Coordinates of C-alpha atoms in Angstrom, one line a residue:
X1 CA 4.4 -106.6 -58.8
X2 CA 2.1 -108.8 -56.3
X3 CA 0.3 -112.1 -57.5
X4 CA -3.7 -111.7 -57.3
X5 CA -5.2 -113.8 -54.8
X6 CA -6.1 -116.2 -57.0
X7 CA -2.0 -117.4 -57.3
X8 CA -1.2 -116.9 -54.1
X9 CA -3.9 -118.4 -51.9
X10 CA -6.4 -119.7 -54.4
X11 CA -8.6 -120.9 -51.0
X12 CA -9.1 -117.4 -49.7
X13 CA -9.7 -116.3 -53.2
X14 CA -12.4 -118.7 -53.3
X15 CA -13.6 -118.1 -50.1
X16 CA -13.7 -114.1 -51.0
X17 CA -15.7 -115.5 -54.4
X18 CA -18.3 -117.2 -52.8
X19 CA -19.2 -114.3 -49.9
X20 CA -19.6 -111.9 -53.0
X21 CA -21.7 -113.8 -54.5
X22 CA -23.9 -114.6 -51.5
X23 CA -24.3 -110.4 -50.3
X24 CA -24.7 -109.9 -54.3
X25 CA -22.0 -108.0 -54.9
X26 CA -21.7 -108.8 -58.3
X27 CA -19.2 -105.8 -59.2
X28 CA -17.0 -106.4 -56.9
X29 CA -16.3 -110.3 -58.5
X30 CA -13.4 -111.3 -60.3
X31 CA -15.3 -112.4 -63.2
X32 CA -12.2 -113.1 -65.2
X33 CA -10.5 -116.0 -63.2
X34 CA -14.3 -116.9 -62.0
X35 CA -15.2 -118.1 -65.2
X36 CA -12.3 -120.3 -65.8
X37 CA -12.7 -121.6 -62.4
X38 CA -16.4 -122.3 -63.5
X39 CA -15.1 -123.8 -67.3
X40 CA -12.2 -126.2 -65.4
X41 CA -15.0 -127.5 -63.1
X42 CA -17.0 -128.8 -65.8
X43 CA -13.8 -130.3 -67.5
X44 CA -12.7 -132.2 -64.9
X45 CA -16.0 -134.2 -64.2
X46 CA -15.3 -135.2 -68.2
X47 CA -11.4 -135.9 -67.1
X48 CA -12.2 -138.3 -64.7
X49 CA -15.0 -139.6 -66.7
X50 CA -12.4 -140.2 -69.5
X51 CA -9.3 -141.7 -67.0
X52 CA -12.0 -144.4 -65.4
X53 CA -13.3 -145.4 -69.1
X54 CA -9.4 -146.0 -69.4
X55 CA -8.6 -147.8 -66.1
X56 CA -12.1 -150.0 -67.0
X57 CA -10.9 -150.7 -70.7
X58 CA -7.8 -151.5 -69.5
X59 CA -8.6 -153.9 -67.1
X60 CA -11.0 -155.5 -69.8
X61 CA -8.2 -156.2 -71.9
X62 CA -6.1 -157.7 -69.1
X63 CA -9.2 -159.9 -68.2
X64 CA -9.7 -161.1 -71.8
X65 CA -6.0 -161.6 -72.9
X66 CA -4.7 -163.1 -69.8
X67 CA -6.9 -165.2 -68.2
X68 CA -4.8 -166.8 -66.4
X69 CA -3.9 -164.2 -64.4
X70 CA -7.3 -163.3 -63.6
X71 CA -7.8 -161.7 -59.9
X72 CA -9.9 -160.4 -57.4
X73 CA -8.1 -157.2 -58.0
X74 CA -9.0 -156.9 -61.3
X75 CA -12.7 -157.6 -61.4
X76 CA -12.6 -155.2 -58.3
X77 CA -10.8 -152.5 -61.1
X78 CA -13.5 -153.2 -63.3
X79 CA -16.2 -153.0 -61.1
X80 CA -15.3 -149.4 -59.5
X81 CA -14.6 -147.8 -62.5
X82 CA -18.1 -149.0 -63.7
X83 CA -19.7 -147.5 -60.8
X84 CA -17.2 -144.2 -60.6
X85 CA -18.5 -143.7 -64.1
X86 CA -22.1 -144.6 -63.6
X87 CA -22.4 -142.0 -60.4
X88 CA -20.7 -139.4 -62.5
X89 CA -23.2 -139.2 -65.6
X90 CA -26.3 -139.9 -63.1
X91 CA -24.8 -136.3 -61.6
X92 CA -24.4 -135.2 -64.8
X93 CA -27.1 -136.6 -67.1
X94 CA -25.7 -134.1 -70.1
X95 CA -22.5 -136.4 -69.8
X96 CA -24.4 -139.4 -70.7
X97 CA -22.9 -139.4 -74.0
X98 CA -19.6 -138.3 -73.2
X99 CA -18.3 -142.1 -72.9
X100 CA -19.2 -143.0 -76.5
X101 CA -17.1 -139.8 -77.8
X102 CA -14.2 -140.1 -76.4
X103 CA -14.1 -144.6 -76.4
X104 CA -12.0 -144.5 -79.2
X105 CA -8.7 -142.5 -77.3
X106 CA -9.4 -143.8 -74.1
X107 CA -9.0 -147.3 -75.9
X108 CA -5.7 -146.2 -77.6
X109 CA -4.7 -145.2 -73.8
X110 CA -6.0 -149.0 -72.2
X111 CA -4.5 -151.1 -75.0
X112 CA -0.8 -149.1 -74.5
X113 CA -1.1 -149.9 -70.7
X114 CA -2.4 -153.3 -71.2
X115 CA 0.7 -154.2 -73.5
X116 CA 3.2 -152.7 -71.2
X117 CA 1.7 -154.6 -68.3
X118 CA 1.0 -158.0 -69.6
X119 CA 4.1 -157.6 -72.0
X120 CA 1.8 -158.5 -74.8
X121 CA 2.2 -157.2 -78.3
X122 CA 0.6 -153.9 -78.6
X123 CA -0.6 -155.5 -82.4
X124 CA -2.2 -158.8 -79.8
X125 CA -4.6 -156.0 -78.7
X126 CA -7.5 -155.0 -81.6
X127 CA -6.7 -151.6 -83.1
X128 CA -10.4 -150.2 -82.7
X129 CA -12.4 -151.4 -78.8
X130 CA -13.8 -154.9 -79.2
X131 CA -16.8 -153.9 -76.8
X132 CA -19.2 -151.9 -77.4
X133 CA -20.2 -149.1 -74.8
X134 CA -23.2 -150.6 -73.6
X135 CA -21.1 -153.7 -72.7
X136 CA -18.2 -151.8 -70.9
X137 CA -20.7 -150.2 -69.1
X138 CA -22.8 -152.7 -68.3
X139 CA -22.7 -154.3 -64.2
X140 CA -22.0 -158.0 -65.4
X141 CA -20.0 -158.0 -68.4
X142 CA -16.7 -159.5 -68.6
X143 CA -15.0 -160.9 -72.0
X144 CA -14.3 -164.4 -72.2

């Protein structure tokens, strides 16, 4: 039996999608592997939303618990991530909120990392975010 398209050359299969849909031949779609294509788009501007709020969280601990080992690197880190996130939600202004939901596992994810790195206790690290949203998000802050 022979893969669909859609395994074995997922660009053509694209390709093939999008001339359909521009001559409007709606019946001739594959509707079934569409839609998930469609679904996984959306998801992944919430994965990376998600993995940047970890790699800024992160960062923030590193800053806070180990200032002297403070670096350009770092604040750089911190600084991207802000912006990454920042230029996803104003793309996506129904993901505004997304941050807020998913803070508390993002943390969990940032204060394993941050342990591991620094080789700080895991229980050195607050159990629940010491920042509130609006101050990870925010341009200038950075915990003293």
């Amino acid at each position: 039996m022979s893969l669909p398209l859609y395994e074995r050359d997922f660009y053509a299969w694209a390709m093939a999608q999008s001339q359909l849909l521009r001559q409007q031949r709606f019946d001739e779609l594959d509707m079934e592997y569409l839609i998930d294509e469609i679904e996984d788009m959306g998801k992944s501007e919430r994965r990376v939303i998600e993995s940047q709020l970890e790699r800024l969280l992160h960062h923030l601990l590193k800053w806070q618990y180990q200032p002297e080992h403070r670096s350009g690197s770092w604040s750089g880190s911190i600084r991207e991530a802000r912006k990454q996130i920042h230029k996803l939600i104003k793309r996506n202004p129904s993901l505004r909120a997304y941050p807020q939901e998913v803070l508390a596992d993002a943390y969990e994810i940032a204060r394993i990392r941050a342990s591991a790195e620094t080789g700080l206790s895991e229980g050195l690290f607050p159990e629940n975010p010491p920042y509130s949203i609006a101050e990870i998000l925010a341009e200038t802050f950075l915990p003293q």
